[in-house]
Amino acid sequence: MHIVTLRDPSSPVAAQFVADAGMIGTSLTESGVELLGQRRGLSAYISAGKTMGIPILYPWANRLSTNTYTAETETVTLKPGVNGVRTDPAGLPIHGVLAAYPGWQVTAQSANEVTAELDFGADPTLLASFPFPHVLAMTVRLAERTLTVRTTVTATSDRAVPLCFGFHPYLNLPGVARPDWVIETPSLRQLYLDEHGLPTGQTARQPAMSQPLQDQAFDDCYDQVGDAAVFAVSGGDRRIEVHFERGYPAVQIFAPAGEDIICFEPMAAPTDALHRGGYRVARPGEPGVAVFSIRV
């Protein structure tokens, strides 16, 4: 596979993305030290959709509450195991249909920037699960110690495209024990989840916080994330910030027990929004744009 390596002209930070495997970010390093959770590696992502690095979750992030959803007057029945649909242990569709999808085309590339596009509407198997023709584009730029990911959804028919996607950046602080990691979040509204990880409808305000991770585990959903919100993990002499620059009003914070990773997942809509509603759309002639960045 062709691996695109981006280098920051002003620092020892580098990144790698693989368009042939779903435009996944596989590496983010500083002076050769890996800062992304590798988990089971790229091969497991390609063969079984096991996430690592920075995968895109598209066209929905996290899980749906049912195999049938109605969006923009279109009713869709998903078939687990067919057309890219994967399920969680409870049998719920999870993380969309583009895991390791090979149809991305690199359209521009330089030493520190790459753009890749996917004509979603050109593949009937993709439209079977998400019948909204569009072009999906990702531009990734590395500069001033910051990896910026810009995602653009451009409708290619007279139908609006629901924006419910997200990313899953697995961050790691090498050389620092997990209990000593300090996490920081802005003020948010927590969405209480049921045993399947789906919003119950109950909410609570959470003030801005800064605290050691210690032995805590997270798999929690929040909304009312403002543009320019910053999430961070720090420890030792390193700090990694995730900036929700625009278009990501929701976040899932994921830090499983026993694994040295934490994720601040930018989401264009909360979990199950494709089924419940409450999402933005990209209308014909009005592309939907979302941007997040990771600063080392």
GROMACS .gro file of C-alpha atoms in nm:
model
  296
    1MET     CA    1   0.000   0.000   0.000
    2HIS     CA    2   0.107   0.355  -0.068
    3ILE     CA    3   0.179   0.528   0.264
    4VAL     CA    4   0.180   0.908   0.255
    5THR     CA    5   0.431   1.055   0.499
    6LEU     CA    6   0.385   1.418   0.602
    7ARG     CA    7   0.665   1.614   0.768
    8ASP     CA    8   0.637   1.939   0.959
    9PRO     CA    9   0.892   2.181   0.813
   10SER     CA   10   0.930   2.356   1.150
   11SER     CA   11   0.954   2.064   1.396
   12PRO     CA   12   1.040   1.692   1.432
   13VAL     CA   13   0.670   1.596   1.409
   14ALA     CA   14   0.567   1.357   1.128
   15ALA     CA   15   0.248   1.174   1.031
   16GLN     CA   16   0.142   0.892   0.800
   17PHE     CA   17  -0.189   0.824   0.623
   18VAL     CA   18  -0.294   0.533   0.402
   19ALA     CA   19  -0.555   0.621   0.138
   20ASP     CA   20  -0.574   0.257   0.020
   21ALA     CA   21  -0.696   0.155   0.367
   22GLY     CA   22  -0.976   0.405   0.422
   23MET     CA   23  -0.758   0.719   0.447
   24ILE     CA   24  -0.663   0.613   0.799
   25GLY     CA   25  -0.395   0.797   0.995
   26THR     CA   26  -0.153   0.528   1.105
   27SER     CA   27   0.120   0.729   1.275
   28LEU     CA   28   0.192   1.059   1.447
   29THR     CA   29   0.544   1.087   1.582
   30GLU     CA   30   0.769   1.339   1.751
   31SER     CA   31   1.140   1.270   1.705
   32GLY     CA   32   1.044   0.914   1.613
   33VAL     CA   33   0.832   0.855   1.924
   34GLU     CA   34   0.487   0.718   1.834
   35LEU     CA   35   0.194   0.910   1.982
   36LEU     CA   36  -0.096   0.713   1.833
   37GLY     CA   37  -0.231   0.390   1.979
   38GLN     CA   38  -0.139   0.110   1.741
   39ARG     CA   39  -0.361  -0.151   1.909
   40ARG     CA   40  -0.380  -0.453   1.677
   41GLY     CA   41  -0.222  -0.266   1.387
   42LEU     CA   42  -0.318  -0.181   1.032
   43SER     CA   43  -0.361  -0.542   0.923
   44ALA     CA   44  -0.641  -0.600   1.177
   45TYR     CA   45  -0.809  -0.278   1.064
   46ILE     CA   46  -0.803  -0.395   0.704
   47SER     CA   47  -0.915  -0.753   0.774
   48ALA     CA   48  -1.164  -0.699   1.057
   49GLY     CA   49  -1.225  -0.325   1.100
   50LYS     CA   50  -1.043  -0.320   1.436
   51THR     CA   51  -0.968   0.048   1.483
   52MET     CA   52  -0.627   0.202   1.549
   53GLY     CA   53  -0.448   0.529   1.478
   54ILE     CA   54  -0.694   0.789   1.343
   55PRO     CA   55  -0.978   0.620   1.150
   56ILE     CA   56  -1.273   0.803   1.003
   57LEU     CA   57  -1.613   0.674   1.124
   58TYR     CA   58  -1.847   0.730   0.831
   59PRO     CA   59  -2.132   0.801   0.765
   60TRP     CA   60  -2.214   0.759   1.133
   61ALA     CA   61  -1.990   0.761   1.439
   62ASN     CA   62  -2.038   0.508   1.717
   63ARG     CA   63  -2.352   0.297   1.711
   64LEU     CA   64  -2.710   0.312   1.588
   65SER     CA   65  -2.996   0.184   1.802
   66THR     CA   66  -3.155  -0.017   1.522
   67ASN     CA   67  -3.081  -0.163   1.181
   68THR     CA   68  -3.347   0.063   1.026
   69TYR     CA   69  -3.333   0.440   1.015
   70THR     CA   70  -3.521   0.718   0.836
   71ALA     CA   71  -3.328   1.030   0.737
   72GLU     CA   72  -3.428   1.305   0.492
   73THR     CA   73  -3.744   1.101   0.406
   74GLU     CA   74  -3.533   0.799   0.310
   75THR     CA   75  -3.588   0.475   0.504
   76VAL     CA   76  -3.291   0.239   0.506
   77THR     CA   77  -3.257  -0.114   0.639
   78LEU     CA   78  -2.899  -0.210   0.714
   79LYS     CA   79  -2.778  -0.566   0.677
   80PRO     CA   80  -2.508  -0.660   0.928
   81GLY     CA   81  -2.207  -0.804   0.752
   82VAL     CA   82  -2.321  -0.673   0.414
   83ASN     CA   83  -2.216  -0.355   0.229
   84GLY     CA   84  -1.955  -0.268   0.491
   85VAL     CA   85  -2.192  -0.274   0.789
   86ARG     CA   86  -2.022  -0.394   1.107
   87THR     CA   87  -2.184  -0.453   1.445
   88ASP     CA   88  -2.085  -0.424   1.810
   89PRO     CA   89  -2.119  -0.719   2.055
   90ALA     CA   90  -2.489  -0.634   2.100
   91GLY     CA   91  -2.549  -0.658   1.726
   92LEU     CA   92  -2.589  -0.281   1.673
   93PRO     CA   93  -2.443  -0.116   1.360
   94ILE     CA   94  -2.127   0.068   1.456
   95HIS     CA   95  -1.882   0.316   1.298
   96GLY     CA   96  -2.039   0.329   0.951
   97VAL     CA   97  -1.928   0.149   0.636
   98LEU     CA   98  -1.588   0.289   0.535
   99ALA     CA   99  -1.352   0.089   0.758
  100ALA     CA  100  -1.043   0.026   0.539
  101TYR     CA  101  -1.244   0.116   0.226
  102PRO     CA  102  -0.997   0.112  -0.067
  103GLY     CA  103  -1.173   0.355  -0.301
  104TRP     CA  104  -1.006   0.679  -0.191
  105GLN     CA  105  -0.802   0.866  -0.452
  106VAL     CA  106  -0.516   1.100  -0.364
  107THR     CA  107  -0.580   1.419  -0.562
  108ALA     CA  108  -0.303   1.643  -0.427
  109GLN     CA  109   0.012   1.587  -0.225
  110SER     CA  110   0.307   1.789  -0.099
  111ALA     CA  111   0.569   1.742   0.171
  112ASN     CA  112   0.328   1.839   0.450
  113GLU     CA  113  -0.022   1.813   0.301
  114VAL     CA  114  -0.236   1.554   0.127
  115THR     CA  115  -0.591   1.556  -0.011
  116ALA     CA  116  -0.788   1.242  -0.089
  117GLU     CA  117  -1.140   1.206  -0.223
  118LEU     CA  118  -1.404   0.936  -0.233
  119ASP     CA  119  -1.701   0.949  -0.471
  120PHE     CA  120  -1.949   0.791  -0.232
  121GLY     CA  121  -2.230   0.813  -0.485
  122ALA     CA  122  -2.041   0.608  -0.742
  123ASP     CA  123  -2.051   0.286  -0.538
  124PRO     CA  124  -2.391   0.111  -0.517
  125THR     CA  125  -2.277  -0.091  -0.215
  126LEU     CA  126  -2.216   0.230  -0.019
  127LEU     CA  127  -2.544   0.385  -0.132
  128ALA     CA  128  -2.730   0.074  -0.014
  129SER     CA  129  -2.645   0.171   0.344
  130PHE     CA  130  -2.649   0.549   0.302
  131PRO     CA  131  -2.847   0.658  -0.008
  132PHE     CA  132  -2.724   1.015  -0.030
  133PRO     CA  133  -2.489   1.069  -0.328
  134HIS     CA  134  -2.193   1.292  -0.247
  135VAL     CA  135  -1.818   1.333  -0.269
  136LEU     CA  136  -1.623   1.297   0.054
  137ALA     CA  137  -1.287   1.477   0.073
  138MET     CA  138  -1.018   1.486   0.342
  139THR     CA  139  -0.730   1.732   0.347
  140VAL     CA  140  -0.462   1.663   0.607
  141ARG     CA  141  -0.194   1.923   0.678
  142LEU     CA  142   0.100   1.911   0.917
  143ALA     CA  143   0.254   2.243   1.021
  144GLU     CA  144   0.374   2.413   1.339
  145ARG     CA  145   0.347   2.088   1.538
  146THR     CA  146  -0.022   2.061   1.442
  147LEU     CA  147  -0.198   1.795   1.234
  148THR     CA  148  -0.514   1.948   1.086
  149VAL     CA  149  -0.786   1.730   0.932
  150ARG     CA  150  -1.044   1.907   0.716
  151THR     CA  151  -1.341   1.700   0.594
  152THR     CA  152  -1.574   1.825   0.321
  153VAL     CA  153  -1.902   1.663   0.214
  154THR     CA  154  -2.035   1.784  -0.122
  155ALA     CA  155  -2.380   1.666  -0.233
  156THR     CA  156  -2.388   1.542  -0.593
  157SER     CA  157  -2.765   1.505  -0.632
  158ASP     CA  158  -3.069   1.708  -0.530
  159ARG     CA  159  -3.070   1.529  -0.193
  160ALA     CA  160  -2.923   1.672   0.127
  161VAL     CA  161  -2.658   1.458   0.300
  162PRO     CA  162  -2.685   1.398   0.678
  163LEU     CA  163  -2.366   1.480   0.868
  164CYS     CA  164  -2.324   1.222   1.145
  165PHE     CA  165  -1.963   1.114   1.095
  166GLY     CA  166  -1.667   1.136   1.326
  167PHE     CA  167  -1.304   1.040   1.390
  168HIS     CA  168  -1.144   0.819   1.653
  169PRO     CA  169  -0.793   0.948   1.735
  170TYR     CA  170  -0.621   0.704   1.971
  171LEU     CA  171  -0.368   0.909   2.170
  172ASN     CA  172  -0.083   0.769   2.374
  173LEU     CA  173   0.181   0.922   2.604
  174PRO     CA  174   0.486   0.693   2.582
  175GLY     CA  175   0.703   0.670   2.889
  176VAL     CA  176   0.435   0.801   3.126
  177ALA     CA  177   0.226   0.563   3.337
  178ARG     CA  178  -0.144   0.583   3.249
  179PRO     CA  179  -0.253   0.684   3.603
  180ASP     CA  180  -0.028   0.991   3.575
  181TRP     CA  181  -0.186   1.120   3.256
  182VAL     CA  182  -0.371   1.447   3.313
  183ILE     CA  183  -0.683   1.501   3.103
  184GLU     CA  184  -0.847   1.836   3.040
  185THR     CA  185  -1.191   1.907   2.894
  186PRO     CA  186  -1.403   2.221   2.848
  187SER     CA  187  -1.751   2.268   2.989
  188LEU     CA  188  -1.984   2.013   2.828
  189ARG     CA  189  -2.328   1.855   2.853
  190GLN     CA  190  -2.310   1.484   2.927
  191LEU     CA  191  -2.558   1.254   2.755
  192TYR     CA  192  -2.633   0.963   2.987
  193LEU     CA  193  -2.604   0.628   2.809
  194ASP     CA  194  -2.780   0.297   2.858
  195GLU     CA  195  -2.613  -0.043   2.879
  196HIS     CA  196  -2.573  -0.047   2.500
  197GLY     CA  197  -2.400   0.292   2.487
  198LEU     CA  198  -2.707   0.475   2.353
  199PRO     CA  199  -2.836   0.810   2.486
  200THR     CA  200  -3.124   0.775   2.731
  201GLY     CA  201  -3.245   1.134   2.697
  202GLN     CA  202  -3.115   1.235   3.038
  203THR     CA  203  -2.840   1.496   3.051
  204ALA     CA  204  -2.625   1.685   3.300
  205ARG     CA  205  -2.388   1.978   3.281
  206GLN     CA  206  -2.021   1.901   3.337
  207PRO     CA  207  -1.793   2.194   3.419
  208ALA     CA  208  -1.448   2.225   3.267
  209MET     CA  209  -1.212   1.981   3.434
  210SER     CA  210  -0.845   1.896   3.470
  211GLN     CA  211  -0.760   1.576   3.656
  212PRO     CA  212  -0.529   1.274   3.658
  213LEU     CA  213  -0.667   0.978   3.467
  214GLN     CA  214  -0.565   0.737   3.747
  215ASP     CA  215  -0.762   0.410   3.712
  216GLN     CA  216  -1.069   0.568   3.554
  217ALA     CA  217  -1.230   0.428   3.240
  218PHE     CA  218  -1.434   0.640   3.001
  219ASP     CA  219  -1.679   0.563   2.723
  220ASP     CA  220  -1.899   0.871   2.756
  221CYS     CA  221  -2.085   1.096   2.513
  222TYR     CA  222  -2.121   1.475   2.537
  223ASP     CA  223  -2.270   1.750   2.323
  224GLN     CA  224  -2.284   2.129   2.319
  225VAL     CA  225  -1.917   2.133   2.223
  226GLY     CA  226  -1.835   2.483   2.103
  227ASP     CA  227  -1.619   2.568   1.804
  228ALA     CA  228  -1.254   2.606   1.912
  229ALA     CA  229  -1.305   2.374   2.213
  230VAL     CA  230  -0.980   2.212   2.331
  231PHE     CA  231  -0.931   1.870   2.491
  232ALA     CA  232  -0.589   1.764   2.615
  233VAL     CA  233  -0.383   1.488   2.771
  234SER     CA  234  -0.045   1.562   2.926
  235GLY     CA  235   0.225   1.388   3.123
  236GLY     CA  236   0.601   1.406   3.164
  237ASP     CA  237   0.730   1.671   2.926
  238ARG     CA  238   0.460   1.623   2.660
  239ARG     CA  239   0.112   1.762   2.600
  240ILE     CA  240  -0.125   1.663   2.318
  241GLU     CA  241  -0.424   1.882   2.241
  242VAL     CA  242  -0.726   1.802   2.023
  243HIS     CA  243  -0.890   2.117   1.889
  244PHE     CA  244  -1.251   2.093   1.771
  245GLU     CA  245  -1.216   2.384   1.532
  246ARG     CA  246  -1.554   2.374   1.355
  247GLY     CA  247  -1.838   2.139   1.271
  248TYR     CA  248  -1.800   1.900   1.566
  249PRO     CA  249  -2.066   1.977   1.832
  250ALA     CA  250  -2.035   1.635   2.001
  251VAL     CA  251  -1.757   1.423   2.150
  252GLN     CA  252  -1.709   1.071   2.279
  253ILE     CA  253  -1.435   1.037   2.540
  254PHE     CA  254  -1.297   0.685   2.535
  255ALA     CA  255  -1.030   0.552   2.769
  256PRO     CA  256  -1.071   0.177   2.829
  257ALA     CA  257  -0.933   0.023   3.146
  258GLY     CA  258  -0.609  -0.161   3.101
  259GLU     CA  259  -0.511   0.007   2.774
  260ASP     CA  260  -0.274   0.301   2.741
  261ILE     CA  261  -0.488   0.513   2.510
  262ILE     CA  262  -0.735   0.798   2.534
  263CYS     CA  263  -0.962   0.930   2.261
  264PHE     CA  264  -1.135   1.265   2.230
  265GLU     CA  265  -1.354   1.175   1.933
  266PRO     CA  266  -1.478   1.466   1.717
  267MET     CA  267  -1.837   1.391   1.612
  268ALA     CA  268  -2.055   1.586   1.369
  269ALA     CA  269  -2.359   1.469   1.567
  270PRO     CA  270  -2.418   1.269   1.887
  271THR     CA  271  -2.446   0.892   1.894
  272ASP     CA  272  -2.754   0.757   1.711
  273ALA     CA  273  -2.838   1.095   1.552
  274LEU     CA  274  -2.886   0.931   1.212
  275HIS     CA  275  -3.181   0.746   1.368
  276ARG     CA  276  -3.302   1.006   1.619
  277GLY     CA  277  -3.237   1.325   1.422
  278GLY     CA  278  -3.066   1.641   1.536
  279TYR     CA  279  -2.790   1.646   1.273
  280ARG     CA  280  -2.676   1.908   1.022
  281VAL     CA  281  -2.686   1.841   0.648
  282ALA     CA  282  -2.480   1.925   0.343
  283ARG     CA  283  -2.726   2.068   0.091
  284PRO     CA  284  -2.676   2.085  -0.286
  285GLY     CA  285  -2.447   2.380  -0.348
  286GLU     CA  286  -2.366   2.410   0.025
  287PRO     CA  287  -2.090   2.164   0.120
  288GLY     CA  288  -2.060   2.057   0.481
  289VAL     CA  289  -1.719   2.126   0.632
  290ALA     CA  290  -1.572   2.007   0.963
  291VAL     CA  291  -1.220   2.062   1.097
  292PHE     CA  292  -1.027   1.925   1.393
  293SER     CA  293  -0.658   1.930   1.473
  294ILE     CA  294  -0.409   1.753   1.697
  295ARG     CA  295  -0.127   1.967   1.840
  296VAL     CA  296   0.181   1.803   1.988
   0.00000   0.00000   0.00000
